[in-house]
Short mmCIF file of C-alpha atoms in Angstrom, two decimals:
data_model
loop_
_atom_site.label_atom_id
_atom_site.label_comp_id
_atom_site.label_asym_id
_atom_site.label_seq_id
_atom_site.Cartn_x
_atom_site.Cartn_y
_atom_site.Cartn_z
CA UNK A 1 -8.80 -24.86 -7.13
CA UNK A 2 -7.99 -21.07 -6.65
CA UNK A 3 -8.57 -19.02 -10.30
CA UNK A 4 -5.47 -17.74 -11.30
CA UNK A 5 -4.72 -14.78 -13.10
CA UNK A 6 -3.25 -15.77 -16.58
CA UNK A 7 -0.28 -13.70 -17.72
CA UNK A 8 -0.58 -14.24 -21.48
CA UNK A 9 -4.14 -12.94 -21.45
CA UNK A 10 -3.80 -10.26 -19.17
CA UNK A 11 -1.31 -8.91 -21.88
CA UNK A 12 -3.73 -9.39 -24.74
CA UNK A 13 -6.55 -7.98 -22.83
CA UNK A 14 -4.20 -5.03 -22.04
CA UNK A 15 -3.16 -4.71 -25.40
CA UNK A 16 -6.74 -4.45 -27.01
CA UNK A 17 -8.33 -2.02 -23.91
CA UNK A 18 -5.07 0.20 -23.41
CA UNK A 19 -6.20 2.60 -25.30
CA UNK A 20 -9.94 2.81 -24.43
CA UNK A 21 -8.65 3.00 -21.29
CA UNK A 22 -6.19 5.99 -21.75
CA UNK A 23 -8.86 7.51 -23.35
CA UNK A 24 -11.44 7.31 -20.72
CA UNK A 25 -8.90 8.31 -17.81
CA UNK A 26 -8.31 11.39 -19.66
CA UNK A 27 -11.82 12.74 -18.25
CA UNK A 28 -12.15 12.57 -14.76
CA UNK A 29 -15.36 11.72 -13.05
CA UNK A 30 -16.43 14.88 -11.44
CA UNK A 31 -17.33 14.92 -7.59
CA UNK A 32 -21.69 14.59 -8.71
CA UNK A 33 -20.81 11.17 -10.40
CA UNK A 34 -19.26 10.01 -7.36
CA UNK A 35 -19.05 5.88 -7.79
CA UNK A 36 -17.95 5.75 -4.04
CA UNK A 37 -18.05 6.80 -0.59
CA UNK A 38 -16.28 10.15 0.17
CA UNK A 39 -13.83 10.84 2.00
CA UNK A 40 -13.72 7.15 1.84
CA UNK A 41 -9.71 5.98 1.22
CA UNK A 42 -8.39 5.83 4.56
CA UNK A 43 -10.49 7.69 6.86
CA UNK A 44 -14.09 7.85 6.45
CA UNK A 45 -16.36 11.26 7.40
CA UNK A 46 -16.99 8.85 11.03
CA UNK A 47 -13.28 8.11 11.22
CA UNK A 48 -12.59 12.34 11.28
CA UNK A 49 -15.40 12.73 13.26
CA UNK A 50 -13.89 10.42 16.13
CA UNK A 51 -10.72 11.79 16.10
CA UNK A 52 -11.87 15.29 17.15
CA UNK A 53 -14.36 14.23 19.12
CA UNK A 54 -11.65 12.29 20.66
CA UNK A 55 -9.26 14.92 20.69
CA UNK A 56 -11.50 17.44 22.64
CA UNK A 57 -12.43 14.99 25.25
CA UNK A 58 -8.66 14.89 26.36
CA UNK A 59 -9.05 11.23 25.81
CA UNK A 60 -6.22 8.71 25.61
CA UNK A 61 -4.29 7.35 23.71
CA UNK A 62 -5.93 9.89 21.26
CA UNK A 63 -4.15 12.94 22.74
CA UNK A 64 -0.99 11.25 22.55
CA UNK A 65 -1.57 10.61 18.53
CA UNK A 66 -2.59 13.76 18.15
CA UNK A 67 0.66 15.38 19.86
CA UNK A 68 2.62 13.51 17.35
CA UNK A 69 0.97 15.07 14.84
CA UNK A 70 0.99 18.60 15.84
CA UNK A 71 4.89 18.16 16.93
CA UNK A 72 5.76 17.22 13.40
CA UNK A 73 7.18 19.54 11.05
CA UNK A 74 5.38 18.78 7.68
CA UNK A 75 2.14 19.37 9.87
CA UNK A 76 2.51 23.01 9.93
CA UNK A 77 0.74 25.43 8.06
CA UNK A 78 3.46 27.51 6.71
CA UNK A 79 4.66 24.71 4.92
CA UNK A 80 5.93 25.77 1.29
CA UNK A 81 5.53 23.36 -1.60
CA UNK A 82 8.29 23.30 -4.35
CA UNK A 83 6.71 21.54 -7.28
CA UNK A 84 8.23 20.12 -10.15
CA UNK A 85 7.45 19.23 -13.83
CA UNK A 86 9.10 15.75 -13.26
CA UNK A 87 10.07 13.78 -10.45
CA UNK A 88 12.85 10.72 -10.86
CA UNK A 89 13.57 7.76 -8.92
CA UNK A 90 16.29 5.89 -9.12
CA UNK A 91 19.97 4.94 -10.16
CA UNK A 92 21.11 7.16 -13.10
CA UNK A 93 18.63 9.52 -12.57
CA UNK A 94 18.84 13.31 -10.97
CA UNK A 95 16.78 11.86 -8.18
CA UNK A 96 13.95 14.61 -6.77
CA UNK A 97 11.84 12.50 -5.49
CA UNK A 98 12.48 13.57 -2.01
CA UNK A 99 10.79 16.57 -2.33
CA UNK A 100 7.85 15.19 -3.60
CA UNK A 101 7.12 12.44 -0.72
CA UNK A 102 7.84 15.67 2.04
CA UNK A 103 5.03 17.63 -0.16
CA UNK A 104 2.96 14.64 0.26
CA UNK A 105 3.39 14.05 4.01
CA UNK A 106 2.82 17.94 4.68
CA UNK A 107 -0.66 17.77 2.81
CA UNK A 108 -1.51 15.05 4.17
CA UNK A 109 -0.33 16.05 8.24
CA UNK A 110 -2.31 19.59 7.45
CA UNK A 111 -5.44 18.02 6.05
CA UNK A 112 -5.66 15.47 9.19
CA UNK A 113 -4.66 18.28 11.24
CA UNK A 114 -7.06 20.27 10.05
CA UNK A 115 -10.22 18.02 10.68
CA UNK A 116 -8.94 17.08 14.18
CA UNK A 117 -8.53 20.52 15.31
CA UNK A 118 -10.77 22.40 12.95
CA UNK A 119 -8.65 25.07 12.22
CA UNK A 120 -9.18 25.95 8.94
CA UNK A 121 -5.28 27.25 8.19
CA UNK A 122 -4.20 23.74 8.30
CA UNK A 123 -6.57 22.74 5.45
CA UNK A 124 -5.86 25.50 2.84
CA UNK A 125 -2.25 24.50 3.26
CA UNK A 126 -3.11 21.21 2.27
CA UNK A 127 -4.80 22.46 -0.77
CA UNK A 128 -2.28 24.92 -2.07
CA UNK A 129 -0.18 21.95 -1.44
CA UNK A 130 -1.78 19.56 -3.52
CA UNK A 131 -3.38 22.51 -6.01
CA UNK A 132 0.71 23.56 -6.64
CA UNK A 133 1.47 20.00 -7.57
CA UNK A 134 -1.36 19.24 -10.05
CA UNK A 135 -0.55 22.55 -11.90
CA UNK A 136 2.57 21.26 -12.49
CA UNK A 137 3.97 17.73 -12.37
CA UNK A 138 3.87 15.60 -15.74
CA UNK A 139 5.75 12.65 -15.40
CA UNK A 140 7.08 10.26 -12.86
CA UNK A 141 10.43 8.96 -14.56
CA UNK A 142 13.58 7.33 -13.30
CA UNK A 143 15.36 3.58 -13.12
CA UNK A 144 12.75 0.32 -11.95
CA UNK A 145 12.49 2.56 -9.08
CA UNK A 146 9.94 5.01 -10.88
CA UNK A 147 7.49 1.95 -10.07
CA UNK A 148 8.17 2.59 -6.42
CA UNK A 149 7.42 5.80 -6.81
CA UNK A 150 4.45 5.88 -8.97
CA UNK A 151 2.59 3.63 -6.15
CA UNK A 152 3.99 4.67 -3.03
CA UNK A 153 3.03 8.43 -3.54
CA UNK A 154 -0.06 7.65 -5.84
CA UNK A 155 -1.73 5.94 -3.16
CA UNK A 156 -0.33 8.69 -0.83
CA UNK A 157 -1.23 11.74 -2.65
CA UNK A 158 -4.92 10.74 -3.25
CA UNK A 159 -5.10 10.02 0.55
CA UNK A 160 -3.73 13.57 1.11
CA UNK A 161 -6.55 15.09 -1.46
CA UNK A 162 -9.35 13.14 0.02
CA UNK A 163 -8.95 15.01 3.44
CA UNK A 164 -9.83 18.10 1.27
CA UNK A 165 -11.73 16.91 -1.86
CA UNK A 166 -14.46 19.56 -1.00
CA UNK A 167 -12.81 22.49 0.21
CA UNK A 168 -14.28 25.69 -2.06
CA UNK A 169 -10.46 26.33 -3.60
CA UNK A 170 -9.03 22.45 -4.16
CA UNK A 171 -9.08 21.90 -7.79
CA UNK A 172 -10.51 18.37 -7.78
CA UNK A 173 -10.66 17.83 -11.72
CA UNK A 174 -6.76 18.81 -12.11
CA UNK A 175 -6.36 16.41 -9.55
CA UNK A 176 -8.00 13.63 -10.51
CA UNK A 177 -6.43 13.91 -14.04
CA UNK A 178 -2.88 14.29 -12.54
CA UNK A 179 -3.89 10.71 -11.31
CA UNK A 180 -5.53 9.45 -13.69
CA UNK A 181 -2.11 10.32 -16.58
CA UNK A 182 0.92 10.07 -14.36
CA UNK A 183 0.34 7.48 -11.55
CA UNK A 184 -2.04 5.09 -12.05
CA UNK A 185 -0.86 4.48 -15.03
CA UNK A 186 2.57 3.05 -14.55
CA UNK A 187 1.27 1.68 -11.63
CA UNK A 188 -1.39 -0.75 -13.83
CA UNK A 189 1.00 -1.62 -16.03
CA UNK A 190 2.98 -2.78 -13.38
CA UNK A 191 0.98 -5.07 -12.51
CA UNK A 192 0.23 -6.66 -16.17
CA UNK A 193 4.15 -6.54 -17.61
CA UNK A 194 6.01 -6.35 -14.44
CA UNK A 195 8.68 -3.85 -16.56
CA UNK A 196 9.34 -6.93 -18.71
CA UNK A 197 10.76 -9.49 -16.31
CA UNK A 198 9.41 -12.41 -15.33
CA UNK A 199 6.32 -12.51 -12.94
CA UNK A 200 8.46 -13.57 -9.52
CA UNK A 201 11.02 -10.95 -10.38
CA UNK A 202 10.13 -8.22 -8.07
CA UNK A 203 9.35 -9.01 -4.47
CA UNK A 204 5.93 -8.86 -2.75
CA UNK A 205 6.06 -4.88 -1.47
CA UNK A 206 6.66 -3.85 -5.83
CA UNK A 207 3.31 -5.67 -6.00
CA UNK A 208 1.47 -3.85 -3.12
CA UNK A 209 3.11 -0.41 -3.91
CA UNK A 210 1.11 -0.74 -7.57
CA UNK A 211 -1.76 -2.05 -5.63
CA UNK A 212 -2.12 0.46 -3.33
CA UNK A 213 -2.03 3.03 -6.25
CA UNK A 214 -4.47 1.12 -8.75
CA UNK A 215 -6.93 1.25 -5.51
CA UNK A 216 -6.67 4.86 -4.42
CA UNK A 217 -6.88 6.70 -7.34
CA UNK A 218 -10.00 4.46 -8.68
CA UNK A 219 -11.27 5.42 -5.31
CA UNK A 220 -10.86 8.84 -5.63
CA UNK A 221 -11.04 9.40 -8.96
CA UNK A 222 -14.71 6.73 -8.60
CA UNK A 223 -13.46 4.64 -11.72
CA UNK A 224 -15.60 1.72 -10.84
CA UNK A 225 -12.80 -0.45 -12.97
CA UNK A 226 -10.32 0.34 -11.77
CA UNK A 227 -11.10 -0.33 -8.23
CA UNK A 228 -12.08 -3.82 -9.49
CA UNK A 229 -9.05 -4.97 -11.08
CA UNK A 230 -7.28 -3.68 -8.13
CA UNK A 231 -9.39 -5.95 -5.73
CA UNK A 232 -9.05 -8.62 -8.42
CA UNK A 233 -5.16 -8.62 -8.45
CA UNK A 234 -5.50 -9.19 -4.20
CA UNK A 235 -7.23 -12.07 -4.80
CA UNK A 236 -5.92 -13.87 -7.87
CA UNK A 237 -3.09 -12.24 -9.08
CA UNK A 238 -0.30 -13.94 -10.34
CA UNK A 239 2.50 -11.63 -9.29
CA UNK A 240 3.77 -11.71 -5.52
CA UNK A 241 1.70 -8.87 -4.25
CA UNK A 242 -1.34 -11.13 -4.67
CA UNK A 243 -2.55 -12.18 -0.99
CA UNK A 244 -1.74 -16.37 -1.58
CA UNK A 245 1.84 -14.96 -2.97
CA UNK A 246 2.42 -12.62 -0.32
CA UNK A 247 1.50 -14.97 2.30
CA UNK A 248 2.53 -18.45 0.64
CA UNK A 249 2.23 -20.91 3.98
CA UNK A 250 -0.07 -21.09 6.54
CA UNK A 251 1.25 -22.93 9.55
CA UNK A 252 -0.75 -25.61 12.01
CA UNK A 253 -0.65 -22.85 15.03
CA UNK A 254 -2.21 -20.24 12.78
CA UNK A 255 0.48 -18.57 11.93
CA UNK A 256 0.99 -17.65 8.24
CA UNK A 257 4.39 -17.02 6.15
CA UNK A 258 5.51 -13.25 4.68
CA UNK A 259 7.74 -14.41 2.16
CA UNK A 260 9.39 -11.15 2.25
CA UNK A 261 10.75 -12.38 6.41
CA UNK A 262 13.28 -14.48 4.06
CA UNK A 263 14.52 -11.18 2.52
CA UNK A 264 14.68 -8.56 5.53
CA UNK A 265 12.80 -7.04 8.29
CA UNK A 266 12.39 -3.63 6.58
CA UNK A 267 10.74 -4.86 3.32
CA UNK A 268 8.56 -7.51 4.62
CA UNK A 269 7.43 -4.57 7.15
CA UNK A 270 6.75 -2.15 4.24
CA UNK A 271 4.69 -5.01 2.86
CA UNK A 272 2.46 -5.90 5.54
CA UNK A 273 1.98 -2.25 6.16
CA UNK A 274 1.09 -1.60 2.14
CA UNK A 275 -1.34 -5.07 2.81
CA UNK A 276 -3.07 -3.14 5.65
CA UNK A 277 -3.99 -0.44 3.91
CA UNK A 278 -5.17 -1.94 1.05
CA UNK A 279 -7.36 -3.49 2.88
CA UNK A 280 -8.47 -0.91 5.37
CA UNK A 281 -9.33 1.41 1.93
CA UNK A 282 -11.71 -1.31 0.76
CA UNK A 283 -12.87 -2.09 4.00
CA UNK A 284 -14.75 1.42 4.06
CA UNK A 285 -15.85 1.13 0.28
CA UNK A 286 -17.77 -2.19 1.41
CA UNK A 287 -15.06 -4.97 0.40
CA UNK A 288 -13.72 -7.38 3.38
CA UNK A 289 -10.35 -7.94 2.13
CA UNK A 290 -9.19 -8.46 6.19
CA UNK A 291 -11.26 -11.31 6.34
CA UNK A 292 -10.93 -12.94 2.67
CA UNK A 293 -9.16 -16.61 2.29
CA UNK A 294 -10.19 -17.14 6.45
CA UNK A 295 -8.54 -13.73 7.25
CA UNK A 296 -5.26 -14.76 5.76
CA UNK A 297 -3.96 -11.32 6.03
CA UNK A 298 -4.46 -11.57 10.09
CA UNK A 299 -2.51 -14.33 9.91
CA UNK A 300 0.18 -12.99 7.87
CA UNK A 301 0.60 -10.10 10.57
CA UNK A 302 0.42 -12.29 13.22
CA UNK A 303 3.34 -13.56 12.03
CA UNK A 304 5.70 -10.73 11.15
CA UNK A 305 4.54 -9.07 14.68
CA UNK A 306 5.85 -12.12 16.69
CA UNK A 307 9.11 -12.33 14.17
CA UNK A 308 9.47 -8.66 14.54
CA UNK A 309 9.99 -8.80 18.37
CA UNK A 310 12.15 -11.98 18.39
CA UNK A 311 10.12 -14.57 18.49
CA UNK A 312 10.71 -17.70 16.41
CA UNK A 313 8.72 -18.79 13.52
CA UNK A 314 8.71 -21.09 11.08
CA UNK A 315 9.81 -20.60 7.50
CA UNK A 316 9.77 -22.98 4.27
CA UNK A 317 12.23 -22.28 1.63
CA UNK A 318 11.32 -21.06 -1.71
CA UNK A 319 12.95 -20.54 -5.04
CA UNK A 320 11.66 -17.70 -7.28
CA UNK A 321 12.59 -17.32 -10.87
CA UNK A 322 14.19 -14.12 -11.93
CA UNK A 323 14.96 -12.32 -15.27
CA UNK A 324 13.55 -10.54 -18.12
CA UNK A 325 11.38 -12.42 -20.27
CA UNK A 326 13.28 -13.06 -23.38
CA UNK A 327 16.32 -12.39 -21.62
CA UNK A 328 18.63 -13.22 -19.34
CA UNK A 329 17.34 -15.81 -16.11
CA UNK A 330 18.41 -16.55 -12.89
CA UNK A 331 16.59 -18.57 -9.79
CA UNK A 332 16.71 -16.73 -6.12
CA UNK A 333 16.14 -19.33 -2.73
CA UNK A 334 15.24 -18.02 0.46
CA UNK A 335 15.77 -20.58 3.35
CA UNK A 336 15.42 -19.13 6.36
CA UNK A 337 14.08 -15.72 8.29
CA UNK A 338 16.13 -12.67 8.56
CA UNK A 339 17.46 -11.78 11.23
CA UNK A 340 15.56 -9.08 12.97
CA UNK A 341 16.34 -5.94 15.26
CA UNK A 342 12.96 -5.96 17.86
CA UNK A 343 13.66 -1.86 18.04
CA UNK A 344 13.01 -1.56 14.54
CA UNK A 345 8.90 -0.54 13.94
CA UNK A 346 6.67 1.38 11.45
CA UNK A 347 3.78 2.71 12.10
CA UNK A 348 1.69 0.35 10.67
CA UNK A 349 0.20 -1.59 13.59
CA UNK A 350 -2.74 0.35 15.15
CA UNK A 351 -4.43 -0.05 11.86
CA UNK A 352 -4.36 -3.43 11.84
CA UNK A 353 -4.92 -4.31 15.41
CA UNK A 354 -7.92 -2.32 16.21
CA UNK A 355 -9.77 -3.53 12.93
CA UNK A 356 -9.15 -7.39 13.83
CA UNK A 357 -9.76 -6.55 17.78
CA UNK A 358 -12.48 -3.77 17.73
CA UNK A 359 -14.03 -3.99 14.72
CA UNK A 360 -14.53 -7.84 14.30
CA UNK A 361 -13.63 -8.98 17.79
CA UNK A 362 -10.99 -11.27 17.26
CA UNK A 363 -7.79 -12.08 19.05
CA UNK A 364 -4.69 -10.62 17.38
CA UNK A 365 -1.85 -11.31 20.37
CA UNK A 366 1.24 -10.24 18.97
CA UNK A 367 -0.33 -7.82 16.66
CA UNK A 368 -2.22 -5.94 19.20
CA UNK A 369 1.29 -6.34 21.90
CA UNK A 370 3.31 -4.66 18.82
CA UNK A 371 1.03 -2.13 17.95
CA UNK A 372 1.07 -1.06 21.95
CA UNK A 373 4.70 -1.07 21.42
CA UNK A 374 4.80 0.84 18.76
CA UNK A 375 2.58 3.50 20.19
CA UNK A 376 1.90 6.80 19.68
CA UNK A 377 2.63 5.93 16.11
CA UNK A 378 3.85 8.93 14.53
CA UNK A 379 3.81 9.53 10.64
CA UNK A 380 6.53 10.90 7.60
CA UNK A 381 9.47 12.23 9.04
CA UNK A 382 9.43 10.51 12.85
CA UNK A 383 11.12 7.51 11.16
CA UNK A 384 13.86 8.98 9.68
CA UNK A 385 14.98 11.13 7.52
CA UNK A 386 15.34 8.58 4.37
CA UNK A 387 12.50 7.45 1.96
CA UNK A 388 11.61 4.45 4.06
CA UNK A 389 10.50 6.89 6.38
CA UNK A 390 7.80 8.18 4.29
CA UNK A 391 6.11 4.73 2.82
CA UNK A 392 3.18 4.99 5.64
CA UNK A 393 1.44 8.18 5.93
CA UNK A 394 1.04 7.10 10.02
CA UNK A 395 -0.48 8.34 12.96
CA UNK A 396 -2.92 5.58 13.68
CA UNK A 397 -2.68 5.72 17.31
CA UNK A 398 -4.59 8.77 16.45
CA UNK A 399 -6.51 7.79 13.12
CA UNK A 400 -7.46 4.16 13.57
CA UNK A 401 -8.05 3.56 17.34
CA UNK A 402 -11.44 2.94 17.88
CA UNK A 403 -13.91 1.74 20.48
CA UNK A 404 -15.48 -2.04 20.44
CA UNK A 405 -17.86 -2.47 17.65
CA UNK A 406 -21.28 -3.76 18.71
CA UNK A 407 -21.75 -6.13 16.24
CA UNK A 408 -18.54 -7.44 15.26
CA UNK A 409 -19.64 -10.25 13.05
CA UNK A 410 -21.19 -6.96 10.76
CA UNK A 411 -20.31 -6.17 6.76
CA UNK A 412 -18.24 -3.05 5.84
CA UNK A 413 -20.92 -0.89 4.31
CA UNK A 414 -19.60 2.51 2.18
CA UNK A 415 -21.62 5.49 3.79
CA UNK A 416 -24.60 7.05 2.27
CA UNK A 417 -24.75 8.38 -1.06
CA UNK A 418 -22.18 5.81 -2.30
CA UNK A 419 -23.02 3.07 -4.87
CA UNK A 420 -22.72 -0.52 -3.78
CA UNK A 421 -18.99 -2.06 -4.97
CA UNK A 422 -18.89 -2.87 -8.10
CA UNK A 423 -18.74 -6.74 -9.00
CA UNK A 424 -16.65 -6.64 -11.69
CA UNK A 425 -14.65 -9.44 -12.65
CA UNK A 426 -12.28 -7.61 -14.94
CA UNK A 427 -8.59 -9.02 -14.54
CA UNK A 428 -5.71 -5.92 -14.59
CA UNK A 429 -5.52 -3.89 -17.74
CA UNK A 430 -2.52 -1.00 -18.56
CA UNK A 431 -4.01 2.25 -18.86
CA UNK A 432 -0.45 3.75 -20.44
CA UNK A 433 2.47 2.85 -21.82
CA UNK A 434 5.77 2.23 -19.48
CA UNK A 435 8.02 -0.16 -21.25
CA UNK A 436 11.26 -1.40 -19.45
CA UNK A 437 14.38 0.87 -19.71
CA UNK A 438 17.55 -0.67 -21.28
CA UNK A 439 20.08 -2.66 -19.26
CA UNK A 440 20.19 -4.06 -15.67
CA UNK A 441 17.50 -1.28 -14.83
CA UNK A 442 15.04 -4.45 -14.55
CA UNK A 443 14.72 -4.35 -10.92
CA UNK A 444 17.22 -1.64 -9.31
CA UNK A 445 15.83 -2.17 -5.87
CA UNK A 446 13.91 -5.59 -6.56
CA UNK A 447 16.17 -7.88 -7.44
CA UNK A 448 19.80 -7.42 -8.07
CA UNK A 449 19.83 -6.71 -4.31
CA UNK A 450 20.94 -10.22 -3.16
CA UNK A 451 24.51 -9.78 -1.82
CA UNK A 452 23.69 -7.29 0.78
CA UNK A 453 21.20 -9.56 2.25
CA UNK A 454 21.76 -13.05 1.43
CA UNK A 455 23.95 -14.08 4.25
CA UNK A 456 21.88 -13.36 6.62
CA UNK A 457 18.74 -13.98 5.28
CA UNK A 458 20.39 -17.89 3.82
CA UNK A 459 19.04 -16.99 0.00
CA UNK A 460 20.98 -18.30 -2.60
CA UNK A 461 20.80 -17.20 -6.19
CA UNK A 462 21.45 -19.14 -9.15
CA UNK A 463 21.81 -18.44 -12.69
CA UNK A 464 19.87 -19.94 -15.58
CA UNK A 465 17.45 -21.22 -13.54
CA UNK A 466 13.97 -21.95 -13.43
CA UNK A 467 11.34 -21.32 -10.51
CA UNK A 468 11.21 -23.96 -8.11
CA UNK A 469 8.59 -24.08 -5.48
CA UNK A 470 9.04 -25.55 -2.50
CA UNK A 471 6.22 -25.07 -0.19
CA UNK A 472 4.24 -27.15 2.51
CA UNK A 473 0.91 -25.23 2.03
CA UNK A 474 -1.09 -26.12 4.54
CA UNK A 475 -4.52 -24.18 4.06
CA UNK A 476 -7.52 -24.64 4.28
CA UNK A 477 -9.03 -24.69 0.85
CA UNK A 478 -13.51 -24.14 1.80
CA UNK A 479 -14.78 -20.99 0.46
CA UNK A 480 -12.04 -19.18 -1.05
CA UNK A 481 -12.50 -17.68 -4.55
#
């Protein structure tokens, strides 16, 4: 049977650690004690090396990528940052986050655009980019949505600051500690209290947002815990981020379910796109996550690519419970896909297909026809001009094609100078405090959403329920942890 996170002891254990853990987050790990492989998040030192290499060749698709990139506005190097002390997300909040995700996307468009081209402008943008922010920003506050926000750009922003962790004038310490005290935290808590409601309250992409966040900044900031928990939570977690959550029902023609296709296209695109990078950032600190539980995730994709462009695919219904614990309760059943719009894309695909198809040789049909679709992905601000825009930082035509390994069946190994992952069993801990807000702020975006989509998605919601599960799992069960 699969080890399962339990709630009631992740709380204790968060209770007794949190503040040993504040404590020891307060001191970043300087760039000497490096735990991990750097630049190792997204792109490893190879990765940059390929792209310019790439780039100069006047090689395709490469030149394409890289044309998006130099056509888009954030990835110019008089780009001006506007800081501020506090950013808010949310309903009932003077909302600002806007200009932090552009600040983001402009670091991180400068930094890539600096190592592909070599110009050096390009990177010292980036760092008085990232340098303004970490001088000044203190909290991350808002509605439920501040969750959003603490993962989403957590994950981003240490992405953006590996591209120029060792430029001379990049003030990595100040950095790291802006991290360590106003993202990761929320972002672990998330994933022990859930902001007081009930473990199924918030849909899978809340999950993967925290994930994402938890992962990065342990990367960057080489907090060997950290990083553990985070892989921990993709394995067993009990929330619906966790990979046998996320992906609930795999199907006799090797499909696999995205609970979020019973929501909408959008979110269950976020999520598989949040799932891919996950895994790609463990991938080059030595951790298969693409391959764990028989490459679930593959399967996953497989299916939202071949729902995505109109194809049909199965779906079993499922009831998730809903509420604040303590509090009021409700019950939520999806019972069918969404309906989908095959125009609609992110650029999440080139990622995905060219680690399954290059890197490990396998076939990924609808994945890699999607991805060629979707190509030359572009990155923040070529998807409009609203948040959802912003949620991938992009360009993987560019960043993550690749040529044919020649030994696909190999293990990710970090590069040299990097420790080997840590083994760590440790199950999520809070390293801060971020108790729920007062109200119906339990899940702004997460879960008092239902009228807008329920129709066409066939989700009912009932109050005073509890969760009902009704799922024809058909997995295989040998050699997952």
């Amino acid at each position: 049977m699969t080890s399962q996170i339990s709630r009631r002891s992740m709380l204790k254990a968060a209770g007794a650690a949190g503040v040993a853990v504040t404590a020891a987050t307060a001191a970043p790990a300087t760039a000497a004690e490096s735990a991990f492989a750097h630049p190792g998040l997204l792109h490893t030192r190879a990765d940059l090396a390929r792209m310019a290499a790439k780039v100069k060749a006047g090689a395709a698709p490469y030149t394409a990528g890289f044309a998006r990139l130099t056509a888009n506005r954030h990835a110019q190097s008089g780009w001006t940052p506007n800081p501020q002390a506090t950013v808010y997300r949310g309903a009932g909040s003077p909302q600002n986050y806007t200009t932090l995700y552009n600040d983001i996307h402009a670091a991180y468009q400068n930094g890539l655009r600096h190592h592909v081209s070599g110009d050096s402008a390009y990177a010292d943008t980036a760092v008085a980019i990232l340098n303004a922010w970490s001088a000044k920003l203190t909290s991350v506050e808002g509605s439920a949505d501040r969750f959003l926000a603490a993962g989403l750009y957590g994950y981003q922003f240490a992405n953006a600051a590996e591209l120029v962790r060792d430029h001379p004038d990049f003030d990595l310490s100040r950095f790291q500690e802006m991290l360590t005290k106003v993202f990761a935290p929320l972002s672990d808590d998330f994933l022990v209290r859930h902001n007081g409601a009930v473990v199924t309250n918030y849909w899978t992409n809340w999950d993967l947002c925290a994930m994402a966040c938890v992962l990065a900044t342990g990367i960057f900031c080489d907090d060997a815990s950290q990083v553990a928990r985070a892989i921990d939570y993709f394995k067993h977690g009990e929330g619906l981020g966790s990979l046998k959550h996320a992906i609930p029902v795999v199907y006799d023609d090797g499909l696999a379910e995205w609970l979020e296709a019973g929501r909408d296209q959008g979110h269950a695109l976020l999520g598989v796109g949040l799932m891919g990078t996950f895994c790609e950032m463990a991938w080059n600190q030595g951790y298969d996550l693409y391959g764990y539980d028989d490459s679930r995730f593959l399967k996953g994709a497989q299916y939202v690519a071949k729902w995505g462009m109109g194809g049909e695919v199965s779906y079993t219904a499922n009831t998730r419970a809903k509420g604040a614990i303590g509090g009021w309760s409700g019950r939520e059943t999806a019972s069918a896909v969404a309906g989908v719009d095959p125009a609609m894309t992110r650029p999440i695909w080139a990622m995905i297909a060219n680690h399954y198809t290059k890197r490990r040789g396998l076939s990924a049909s609808y994945v890699t026809r999607i991805a060629a679709k979707s190509s030359p992905e572009g990155g923040g601000g070529d998807y409009g001009p609203n948040s959802g825009g912003y949620d991938q930082l992009g360009f993987g035509t560019l960043a993550f094609t690749r040529d044919r390994a020649s030994d696909t069946g190999a293990s990710p190994v970090p590069a040299a100078g990097a420790s080997a992952p840590p083994t760590s069993g440790a199950r999520p801990q809070t390293g801060g405090t971020a108790s729920p807000a007062a109200g119906d702020d339990l899940a702004a975006s997460g879960s008092n959403d239902i009228v807008g989509w329920s129709a066409a998605a066939g989700v009912t919601a009932v109050a005073g329920g509890l969760l009902l599960l009704r799922r024809r799992d058909r997995v295989r069960h040998g050699g997952t942890e």
